[in-house]
Coordinates of C-alpha atoms and ligand atoms in Angstrom, one line a residue:
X9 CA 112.7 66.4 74.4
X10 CA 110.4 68.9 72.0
X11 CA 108.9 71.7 73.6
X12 CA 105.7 72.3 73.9
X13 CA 103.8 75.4 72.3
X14 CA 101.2 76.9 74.1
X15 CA 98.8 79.2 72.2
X16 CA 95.7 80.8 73.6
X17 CA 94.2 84.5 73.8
X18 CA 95.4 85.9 77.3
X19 CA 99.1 84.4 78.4
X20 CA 99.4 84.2 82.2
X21 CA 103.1 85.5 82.8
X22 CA 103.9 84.6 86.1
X23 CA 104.3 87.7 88.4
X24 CA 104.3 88.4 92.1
X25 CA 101.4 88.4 93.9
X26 CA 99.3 87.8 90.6
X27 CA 96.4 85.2 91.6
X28 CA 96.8 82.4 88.5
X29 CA 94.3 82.1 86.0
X30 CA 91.6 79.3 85.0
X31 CA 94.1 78.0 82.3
X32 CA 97.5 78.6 84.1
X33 CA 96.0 76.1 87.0
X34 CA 94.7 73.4 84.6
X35 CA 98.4 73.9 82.8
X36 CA 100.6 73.8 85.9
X37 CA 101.6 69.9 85.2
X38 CA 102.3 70.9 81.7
X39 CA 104.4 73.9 82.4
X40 CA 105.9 72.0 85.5
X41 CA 107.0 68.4 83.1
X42 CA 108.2 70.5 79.8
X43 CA 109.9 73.2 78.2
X44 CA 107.0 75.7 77.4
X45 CA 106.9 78.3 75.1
X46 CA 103.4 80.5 76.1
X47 CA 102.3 82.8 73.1
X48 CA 99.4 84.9 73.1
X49 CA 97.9 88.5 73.6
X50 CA 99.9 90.6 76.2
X51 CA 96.6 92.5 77.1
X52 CA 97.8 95.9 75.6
X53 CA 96.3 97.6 72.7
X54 CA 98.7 100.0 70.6
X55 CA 99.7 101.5 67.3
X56 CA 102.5 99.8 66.7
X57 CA 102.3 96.1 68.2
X58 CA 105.0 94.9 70.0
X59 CA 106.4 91.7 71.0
X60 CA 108.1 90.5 74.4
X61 CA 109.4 87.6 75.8
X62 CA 109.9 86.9 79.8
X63 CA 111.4 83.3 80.9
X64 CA 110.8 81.7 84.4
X65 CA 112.4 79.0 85.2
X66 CA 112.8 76.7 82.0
X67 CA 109.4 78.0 80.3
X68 CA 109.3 81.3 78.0
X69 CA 106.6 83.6 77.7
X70 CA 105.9 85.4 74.4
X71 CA 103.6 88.1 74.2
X72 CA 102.2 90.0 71.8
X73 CA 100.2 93.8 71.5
X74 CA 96.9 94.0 69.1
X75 CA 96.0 97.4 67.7
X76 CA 92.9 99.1 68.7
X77 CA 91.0 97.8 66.1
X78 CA 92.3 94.1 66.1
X79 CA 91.1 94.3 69.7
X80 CA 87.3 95.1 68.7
X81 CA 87.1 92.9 65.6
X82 CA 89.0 90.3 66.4
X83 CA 88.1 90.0 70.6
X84 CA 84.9 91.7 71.1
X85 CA 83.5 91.3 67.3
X86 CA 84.0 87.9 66.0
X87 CA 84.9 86.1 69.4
X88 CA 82.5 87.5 71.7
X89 CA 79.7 88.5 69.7
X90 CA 79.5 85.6 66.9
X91 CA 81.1 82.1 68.2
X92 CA 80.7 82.5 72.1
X93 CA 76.7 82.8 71.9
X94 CA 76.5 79.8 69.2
X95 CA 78.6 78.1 70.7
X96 CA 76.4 78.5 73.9
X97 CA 73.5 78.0 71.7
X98 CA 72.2 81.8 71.2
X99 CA 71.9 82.1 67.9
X100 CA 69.9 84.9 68.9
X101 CA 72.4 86.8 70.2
X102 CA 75.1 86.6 66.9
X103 CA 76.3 89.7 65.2
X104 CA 77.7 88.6 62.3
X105 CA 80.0 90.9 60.2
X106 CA 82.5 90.2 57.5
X107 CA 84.7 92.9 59.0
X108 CA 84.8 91.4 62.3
X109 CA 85.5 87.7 60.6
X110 CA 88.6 89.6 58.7
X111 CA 90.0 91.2 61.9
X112 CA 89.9 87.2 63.7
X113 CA 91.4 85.6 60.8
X114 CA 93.9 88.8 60.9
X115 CA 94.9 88.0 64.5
X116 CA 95.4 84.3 63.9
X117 CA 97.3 85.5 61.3
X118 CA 99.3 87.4 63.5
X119 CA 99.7 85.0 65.9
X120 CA 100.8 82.2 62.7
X121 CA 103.7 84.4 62.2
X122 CA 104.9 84.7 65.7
X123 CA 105.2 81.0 66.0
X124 CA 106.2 80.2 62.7
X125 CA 109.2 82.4 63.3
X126 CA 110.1 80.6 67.2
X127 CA 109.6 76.3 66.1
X128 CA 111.6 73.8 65.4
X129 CA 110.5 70.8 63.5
X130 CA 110.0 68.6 66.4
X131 CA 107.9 70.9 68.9
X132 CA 104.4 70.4 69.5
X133 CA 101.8 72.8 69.4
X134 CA 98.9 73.2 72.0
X135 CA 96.1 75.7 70.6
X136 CA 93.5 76.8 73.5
X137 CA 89.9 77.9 73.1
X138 CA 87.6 79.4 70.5
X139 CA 89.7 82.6 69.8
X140 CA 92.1 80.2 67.6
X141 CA 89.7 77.9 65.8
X142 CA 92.0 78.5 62.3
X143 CA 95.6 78.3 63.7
X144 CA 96.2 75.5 62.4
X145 CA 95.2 76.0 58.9
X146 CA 97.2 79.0 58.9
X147 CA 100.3 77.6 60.0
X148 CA 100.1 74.9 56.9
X149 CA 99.6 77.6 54.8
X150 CA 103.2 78.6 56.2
X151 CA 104.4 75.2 55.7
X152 CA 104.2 74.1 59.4
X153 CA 104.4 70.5 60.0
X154 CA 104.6 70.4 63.5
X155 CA 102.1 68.2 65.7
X156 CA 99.1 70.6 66.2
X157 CA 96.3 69.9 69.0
X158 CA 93.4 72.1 69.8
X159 CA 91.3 71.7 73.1
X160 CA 87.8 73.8 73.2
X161 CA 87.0 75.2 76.8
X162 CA 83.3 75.8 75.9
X163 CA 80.7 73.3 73.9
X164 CA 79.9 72.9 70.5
X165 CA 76.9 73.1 69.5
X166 CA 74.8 70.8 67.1
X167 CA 74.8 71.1 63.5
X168 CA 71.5 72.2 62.9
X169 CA 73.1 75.5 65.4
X170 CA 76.6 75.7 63.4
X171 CA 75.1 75.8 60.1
X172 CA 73.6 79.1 60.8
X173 CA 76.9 80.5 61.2
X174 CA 77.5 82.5 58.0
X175 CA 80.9 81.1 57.4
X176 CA 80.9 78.0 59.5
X177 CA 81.7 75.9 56.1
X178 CA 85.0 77.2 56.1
X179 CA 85.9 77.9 59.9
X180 CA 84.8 74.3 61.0
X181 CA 86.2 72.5 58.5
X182 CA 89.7 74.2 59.5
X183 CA 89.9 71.9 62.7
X184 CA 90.4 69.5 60.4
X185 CA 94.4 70.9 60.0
X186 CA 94.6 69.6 63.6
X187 CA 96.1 66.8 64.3
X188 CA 93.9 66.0 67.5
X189 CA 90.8 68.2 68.6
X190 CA 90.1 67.9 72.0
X191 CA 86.6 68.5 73.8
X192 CA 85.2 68.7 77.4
X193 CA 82.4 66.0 77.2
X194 CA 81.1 63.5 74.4
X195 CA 78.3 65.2 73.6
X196 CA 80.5 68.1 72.2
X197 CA 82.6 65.4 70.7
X198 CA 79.1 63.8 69.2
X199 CA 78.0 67.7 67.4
X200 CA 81.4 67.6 65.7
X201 CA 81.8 64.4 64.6
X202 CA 77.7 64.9 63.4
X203 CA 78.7 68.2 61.9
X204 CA 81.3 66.7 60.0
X205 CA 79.1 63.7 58.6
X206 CA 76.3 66.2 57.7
X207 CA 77.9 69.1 56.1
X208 CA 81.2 67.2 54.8
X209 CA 79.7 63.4 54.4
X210 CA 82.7 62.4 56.4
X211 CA 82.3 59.0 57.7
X212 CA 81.9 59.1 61.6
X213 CA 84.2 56.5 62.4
X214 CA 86.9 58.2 65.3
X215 CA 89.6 58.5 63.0
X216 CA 88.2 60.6 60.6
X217 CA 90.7 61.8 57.7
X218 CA 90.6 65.1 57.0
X219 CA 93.0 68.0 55.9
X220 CA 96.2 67.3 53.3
X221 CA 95.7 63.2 53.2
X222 CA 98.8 62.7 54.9
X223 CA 97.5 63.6 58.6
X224 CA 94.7 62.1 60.5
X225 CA 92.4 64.5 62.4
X226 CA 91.5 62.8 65.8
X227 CA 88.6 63.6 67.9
X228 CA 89.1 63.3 71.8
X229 CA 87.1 63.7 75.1
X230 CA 89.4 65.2 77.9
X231 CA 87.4 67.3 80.6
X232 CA 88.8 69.5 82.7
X233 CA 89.2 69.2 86.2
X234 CA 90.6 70.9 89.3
X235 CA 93.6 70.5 92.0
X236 CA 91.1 68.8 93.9
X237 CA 93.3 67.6 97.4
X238 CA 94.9 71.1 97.1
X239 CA 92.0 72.3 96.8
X240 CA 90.6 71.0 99.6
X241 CA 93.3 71.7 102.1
X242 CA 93.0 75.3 100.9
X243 CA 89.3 75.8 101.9
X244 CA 89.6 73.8 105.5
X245 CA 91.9 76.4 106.1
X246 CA 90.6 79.4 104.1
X247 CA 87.0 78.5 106.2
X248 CA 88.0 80.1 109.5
X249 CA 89.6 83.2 108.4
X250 CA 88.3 86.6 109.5
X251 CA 86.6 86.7 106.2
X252 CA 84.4 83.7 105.9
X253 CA 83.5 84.4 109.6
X254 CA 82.2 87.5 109.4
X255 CA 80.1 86.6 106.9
X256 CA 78.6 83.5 108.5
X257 CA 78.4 85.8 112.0
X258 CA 76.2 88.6 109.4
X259 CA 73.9 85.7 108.3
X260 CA 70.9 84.6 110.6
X261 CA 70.7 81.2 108.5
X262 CA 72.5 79.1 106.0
X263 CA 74.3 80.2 103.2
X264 CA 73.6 79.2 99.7
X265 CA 76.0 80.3 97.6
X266 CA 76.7 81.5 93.3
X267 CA 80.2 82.0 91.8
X268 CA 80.6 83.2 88.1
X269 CA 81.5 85.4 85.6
X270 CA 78.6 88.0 84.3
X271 CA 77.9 86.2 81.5
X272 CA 74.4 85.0 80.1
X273 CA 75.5 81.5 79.6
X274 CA 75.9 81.6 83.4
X275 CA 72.0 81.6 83.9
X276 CA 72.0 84.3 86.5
X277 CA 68.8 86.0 86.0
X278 CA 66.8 82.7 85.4
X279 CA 68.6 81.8 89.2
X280 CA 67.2 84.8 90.8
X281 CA 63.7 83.9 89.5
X282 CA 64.0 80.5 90.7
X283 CA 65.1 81.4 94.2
X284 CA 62.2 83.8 93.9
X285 CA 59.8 80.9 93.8
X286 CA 61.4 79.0 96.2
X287 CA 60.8 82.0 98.5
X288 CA 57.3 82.4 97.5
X289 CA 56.8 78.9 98.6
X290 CA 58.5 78.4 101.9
X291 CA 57.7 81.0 104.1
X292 CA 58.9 78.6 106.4
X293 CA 62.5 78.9 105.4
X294 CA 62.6 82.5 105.3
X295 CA 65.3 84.1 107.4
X296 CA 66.8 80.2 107.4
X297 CA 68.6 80.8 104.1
X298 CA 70.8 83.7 102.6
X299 CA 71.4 83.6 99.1
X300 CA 75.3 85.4 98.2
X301 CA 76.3 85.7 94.6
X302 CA 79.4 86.7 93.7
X303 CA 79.8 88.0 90.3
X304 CA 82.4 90.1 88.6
X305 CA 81.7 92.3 85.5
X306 CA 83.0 90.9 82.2
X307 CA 83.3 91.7 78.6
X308 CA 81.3 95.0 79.6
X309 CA 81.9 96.8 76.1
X310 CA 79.2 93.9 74.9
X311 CA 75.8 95.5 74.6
X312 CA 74.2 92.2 75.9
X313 CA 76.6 92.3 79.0
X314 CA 76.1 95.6 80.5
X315 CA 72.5 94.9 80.5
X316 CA 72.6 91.9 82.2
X317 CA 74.2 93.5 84.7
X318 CA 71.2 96.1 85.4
X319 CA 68.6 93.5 85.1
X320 CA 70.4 91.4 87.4
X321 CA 70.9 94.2 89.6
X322 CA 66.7 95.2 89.3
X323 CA 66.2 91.0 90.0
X324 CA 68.2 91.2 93.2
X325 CA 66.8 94.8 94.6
X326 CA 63.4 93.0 93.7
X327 CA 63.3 89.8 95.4
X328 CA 65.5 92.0 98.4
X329 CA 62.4 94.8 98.3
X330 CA 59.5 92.0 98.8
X331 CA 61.0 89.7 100.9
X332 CA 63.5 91.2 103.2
X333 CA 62.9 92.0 107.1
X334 CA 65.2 94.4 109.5
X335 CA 67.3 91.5 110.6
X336 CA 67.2 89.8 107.3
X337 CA 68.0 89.9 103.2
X338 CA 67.6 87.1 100.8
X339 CA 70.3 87.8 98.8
X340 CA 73.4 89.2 99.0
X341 CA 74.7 90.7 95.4
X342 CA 78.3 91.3 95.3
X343 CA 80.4 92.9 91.7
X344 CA 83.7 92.0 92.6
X345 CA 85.9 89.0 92.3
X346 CA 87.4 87.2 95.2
X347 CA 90.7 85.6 95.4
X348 CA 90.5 81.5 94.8
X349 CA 91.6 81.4 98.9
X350 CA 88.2 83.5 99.6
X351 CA 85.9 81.8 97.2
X352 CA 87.3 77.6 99.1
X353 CA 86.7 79.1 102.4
X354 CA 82.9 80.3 101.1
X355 CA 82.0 77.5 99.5
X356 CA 83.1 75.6 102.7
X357 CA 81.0 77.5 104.5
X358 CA 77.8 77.4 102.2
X359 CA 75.1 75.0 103.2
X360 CA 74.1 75.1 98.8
X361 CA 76.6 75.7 96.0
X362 CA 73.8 76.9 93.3
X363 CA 75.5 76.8 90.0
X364 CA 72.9 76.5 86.9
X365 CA 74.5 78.0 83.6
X366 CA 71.9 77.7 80.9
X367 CA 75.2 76.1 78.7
X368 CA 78.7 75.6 80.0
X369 CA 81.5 73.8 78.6
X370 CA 82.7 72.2 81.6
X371 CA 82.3 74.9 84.9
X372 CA 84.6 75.3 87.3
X373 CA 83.2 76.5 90.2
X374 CA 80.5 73.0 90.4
X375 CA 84.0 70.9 90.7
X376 CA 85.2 73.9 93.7
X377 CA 82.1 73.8 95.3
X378 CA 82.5 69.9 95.9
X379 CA 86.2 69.9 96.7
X380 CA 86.1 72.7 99.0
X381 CA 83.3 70.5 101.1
X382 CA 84.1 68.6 104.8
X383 CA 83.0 65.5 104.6
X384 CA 81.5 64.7 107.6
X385 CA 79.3 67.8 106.8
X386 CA 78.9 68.2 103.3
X387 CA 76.7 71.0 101.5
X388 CA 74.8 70.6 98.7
X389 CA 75.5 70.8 95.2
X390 CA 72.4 72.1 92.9
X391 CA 73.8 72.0 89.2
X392 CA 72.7 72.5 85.3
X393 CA 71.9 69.4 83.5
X394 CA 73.6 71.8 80.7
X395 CA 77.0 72.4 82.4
X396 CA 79.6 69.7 81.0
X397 CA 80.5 68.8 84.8
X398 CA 76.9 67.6 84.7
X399 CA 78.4 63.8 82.7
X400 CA 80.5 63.4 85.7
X401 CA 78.4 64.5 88.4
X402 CA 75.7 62.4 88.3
X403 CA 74.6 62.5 92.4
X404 CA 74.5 66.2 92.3
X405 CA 70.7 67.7 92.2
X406 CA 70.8 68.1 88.7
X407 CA 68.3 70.4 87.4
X408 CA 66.8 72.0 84.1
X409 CA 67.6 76.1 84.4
X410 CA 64.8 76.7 82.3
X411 CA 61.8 75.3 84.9
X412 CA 62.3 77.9 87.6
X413 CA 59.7 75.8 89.4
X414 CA 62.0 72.8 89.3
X415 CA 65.2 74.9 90.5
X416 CA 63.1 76.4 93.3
X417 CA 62.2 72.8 94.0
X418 CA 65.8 71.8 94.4
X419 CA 66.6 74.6 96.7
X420 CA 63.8 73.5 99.3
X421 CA 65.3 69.7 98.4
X422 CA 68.5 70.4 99.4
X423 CA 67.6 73.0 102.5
X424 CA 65.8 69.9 104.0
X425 CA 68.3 66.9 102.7
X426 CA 69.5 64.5 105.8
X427 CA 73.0 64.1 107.0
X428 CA 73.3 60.4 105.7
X429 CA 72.4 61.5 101.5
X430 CA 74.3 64.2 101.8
X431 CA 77.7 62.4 102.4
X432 CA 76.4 59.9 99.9
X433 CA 76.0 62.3 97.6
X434 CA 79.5 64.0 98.3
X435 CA 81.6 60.7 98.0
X436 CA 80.2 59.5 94.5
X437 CA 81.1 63.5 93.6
X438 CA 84.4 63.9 95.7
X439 CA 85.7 60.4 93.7
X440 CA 84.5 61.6 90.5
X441 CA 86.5 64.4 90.7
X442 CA 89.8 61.9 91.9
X443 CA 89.2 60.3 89.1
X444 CA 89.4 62.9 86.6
X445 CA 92.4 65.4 88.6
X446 CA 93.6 68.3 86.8
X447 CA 97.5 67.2 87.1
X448 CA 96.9 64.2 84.5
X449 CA 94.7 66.7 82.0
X450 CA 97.5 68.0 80.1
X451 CA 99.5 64.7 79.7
X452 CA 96.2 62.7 78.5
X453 CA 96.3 65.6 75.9
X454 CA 100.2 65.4 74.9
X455 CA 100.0 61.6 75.3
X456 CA 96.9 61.6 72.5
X457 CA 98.9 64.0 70.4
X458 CA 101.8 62.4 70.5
X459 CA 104.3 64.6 72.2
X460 CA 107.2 63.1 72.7
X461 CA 107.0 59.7 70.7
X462 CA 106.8 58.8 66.7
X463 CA 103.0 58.3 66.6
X464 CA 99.9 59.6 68.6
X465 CA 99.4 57.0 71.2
X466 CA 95.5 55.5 71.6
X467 CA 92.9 57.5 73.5
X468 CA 90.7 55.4 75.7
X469 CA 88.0 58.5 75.6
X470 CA 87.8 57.7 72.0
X471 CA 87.7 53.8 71.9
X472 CA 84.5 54.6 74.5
X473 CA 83.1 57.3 72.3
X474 CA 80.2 55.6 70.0
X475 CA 79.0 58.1 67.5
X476 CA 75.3 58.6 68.3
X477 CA 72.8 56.4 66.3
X478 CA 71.7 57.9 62.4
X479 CA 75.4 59.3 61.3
X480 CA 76.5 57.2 58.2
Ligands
LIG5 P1 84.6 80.2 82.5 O1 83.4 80.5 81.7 O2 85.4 81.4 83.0 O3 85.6 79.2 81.8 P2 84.3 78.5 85.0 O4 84.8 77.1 84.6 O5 83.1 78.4 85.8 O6 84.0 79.4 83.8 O7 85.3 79.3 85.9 C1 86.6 79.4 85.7 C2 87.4 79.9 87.0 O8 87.1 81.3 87.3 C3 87.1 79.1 88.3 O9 88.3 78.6 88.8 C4 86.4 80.1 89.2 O10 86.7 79.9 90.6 C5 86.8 81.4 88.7 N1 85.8 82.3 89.0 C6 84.5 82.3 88.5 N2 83.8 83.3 89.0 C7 84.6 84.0 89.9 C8 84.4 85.1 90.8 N3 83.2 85.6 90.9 N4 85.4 85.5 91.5 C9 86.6 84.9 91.4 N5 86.9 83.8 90.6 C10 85.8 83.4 89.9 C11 85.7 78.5 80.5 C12 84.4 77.7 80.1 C13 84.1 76.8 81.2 C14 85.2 75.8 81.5 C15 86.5 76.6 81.8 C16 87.7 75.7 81.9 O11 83.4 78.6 79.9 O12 82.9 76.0 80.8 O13 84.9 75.1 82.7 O14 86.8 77.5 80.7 O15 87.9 74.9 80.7

């Protein structure tokens, strides 16, 4: 059987005592079913790169150093300062610069010649996430021939957004030295296939040719999911620790509750003004709600990020300094992660998951939020039109983040909502997310790229995937 190559930025080695990572979950079926190579960044910055390699079980684990200035080009320049906010539709926040675009093709670079050196002819390679966008058409420049699929983890945007990036004719065309590219919703599938008829008059037919004439470039929907039964057990437990307890005991009301990164795709700051007007116009519920929102520091070397984080920080002290009494705060704003045992247990306990990211690719924590629920007395699940969980989550309150209005609407909505449309609600969720379980994601991916047999097999996403009306 071929092994399986897994490429992406950050490499979750398995250690002790090490809570997994976003991606190591949504692998664990992968890295459980095949041999797996891992290769990525080990995390460390130095001089003179170096290279290890750790093996668990069956799988291997290659990681490799950047230099100091890789690390800001490549990571914080062209990554996190050009595609993330286009990709999340801020064009308004791109830096572009040609040196960071040379330090990102460097590091794919770098990353080509660490796998061209480890494959054999008939392993497949699994490219993750936005760092990686030209893998493939660097490993064809080596004279790989391997099976190559990408997956993006956040959306794509239109064409009319791409276009603006200065050298999006040559990065976006280089998906097309993939053999399948994988995305978390249709509409992110629709921008490419659109981008591809617009700017390369490529017929938008699902089986697109592009690259040497001898491959096929496929386009595919897979979204990601979660454990969800695991999860489940874990917060029916994780719910009556000390932890969750206390803070239920410290609270005179329910608790409504916000999980993510500090990121401004996350729509923190709009959330705050919301829950703002929502508190302006209940008096009634004061003291019957408390808001938490947990929220680790990330990417703080970006300008943008560190201040968010005061201005989130001035939002919070804000809406605490006007509306709090000696017995009571509205919110509760906490910088610090939680283990995944913590954050089931919370959401269990929380009357309102309120997650409204201005653009997500799929989000996470929407899917926890509605797994860790009992059912006999589910919360509420408030969520972004914008986040890709929105096109399976249809009985969620789905709301625009931009109408603070409407967000503070949904808050009073889902304070008030009876017993009965709540576990309505939570069974149309709770089987969308059997239907979609993370422990089939990675083998509807492999399947679709062909790991495994002569020929890619069909993908039903793509026989239900019409191209939107007005592409040639
Ligand atoms: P992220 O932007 O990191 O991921 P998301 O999917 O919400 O976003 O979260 C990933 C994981 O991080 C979740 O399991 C969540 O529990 C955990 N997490 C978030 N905030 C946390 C906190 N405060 N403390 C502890 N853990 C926290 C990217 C894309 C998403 C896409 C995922 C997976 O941006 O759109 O859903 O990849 O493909």
């Amino acid at each position: 059987m071929a092994r399986v190559f897994i490429i992406s930025n950050r490499v979750a080695v398995p250690k002790a005592g090490l809570q997994p990572g976003g991606l190591e979950v949504a692998l664990k079926a992968t890295l459980k079913k095949h041999t797996c190579v891992w290769l990525g960044w080990s995390g460390e910055l130095s001089d003179l790169p170096r290279t290890q390699t750790f093996t668990a079980g069956r799988n291997s684990y290659v990681v490799t150093d950047l230099g100091a200035e890789d690390f800001e080009e490549y990571y914080n320049g062209f990554a996190n300062r050009v595609l993330w906010p286009i990709f999340h539709y801020r064009l308004d926040l791109a830096e572009f610069s040609r040196r960071d675009l040379s330090g990102y093709l460097r590091v794919n670079n770098q990353f080509a010649e660490e796998l061209t050196k480890r494959l054999r002819p008939d392993d497949v390679v699994w490219v993750h996430d936005y760092h990686l966008i030209p893998l493939a058409k660097a490993l064809r420049e080596r004279g790989v021939r391997n099976r190559i699929g990408f997956f993006l983890h956040i959306p794509l945007p239109p064409p009319e957004i791409l276009a603006a990036m200065p050298n999006h004719d040559t990065l976006i065309p280089a998906l097309g030295d993939y053999d399948l590219v994988g995305f978390q919703t249709d509409g992110d599938a629709a921008n490419f296939a659109r981008y591809l008829a617009r700017e390369l008059g490529t017929p938008a037919h699902m089986s697109m040719r592009l690259g040497d004439g001898e491959r096929a470039m496929r386009i595919g929907t897979f979204p990601v999911g979660i454990e969800t039964a695991e999860f489940h057990r874990m917060a029916g437990r994780s719910v009556r620790t000390q932890l969750v307890q206390q803070v239920l005991k410290s609270i005179p009301g329910a608790l409504m509750i916000g999980v993510d990164r500090l990121d401004y795709s996350k729509g923190i700051p709009a959330r705050l003004e919301a829950y703002e007007r929502f508190l302006s116009a209940h008096p009634e519920l004061h003291d019957k709600i408390t808001y938490l929102q947990i929220t680790p520091k990330s990417r703080s070397q970006i300008k943008e990020y560190s201040e968010m984080a005061e201005s989130v920080n001035a939002l919070a002290g804000r809406i605490n300094g006007t509306y709090s009494s000696v017995t009571w705060a509205p919110v509760r704003y906490v910088n610090r992660p939680y283990s995944r045992t913590a954050l089931a247990g919370l959401y269990r306990a929380a009357k309102v998951g309120l997650v409204t990211p201005m653009r997500d690719g799929m989000n996470l924590v929407a899917k926890e939020f509605v797994a860790a629920q009992d059912e006999e007395d589910p919360g509420v699940l408030i969520l972004s039109r914008f986040a890709g969980a929105a096109s399976e989550f249809g009985s969620a309150l789905l709301v625009n983040p931009y109408d603070p209005d409407a967000v503070g609407g949904a808050i009073a909505r889902a304070m008030m909502m009876p017993l009965d449309e709540r576990r309505r609600r939570h069974a149309d969720l709770y089987a969308a997310l059997l239907r979609n379980d993370i422990a089939d994601w990675g083998d509807k991916f492999l399947v679709a790229l062909g790991a495994g047999s002569d020929k890619p097999r069909a993908i039903d996403a793509l026989q239900d995937f019409v191209p939107p009306a007005g592409i040639a």
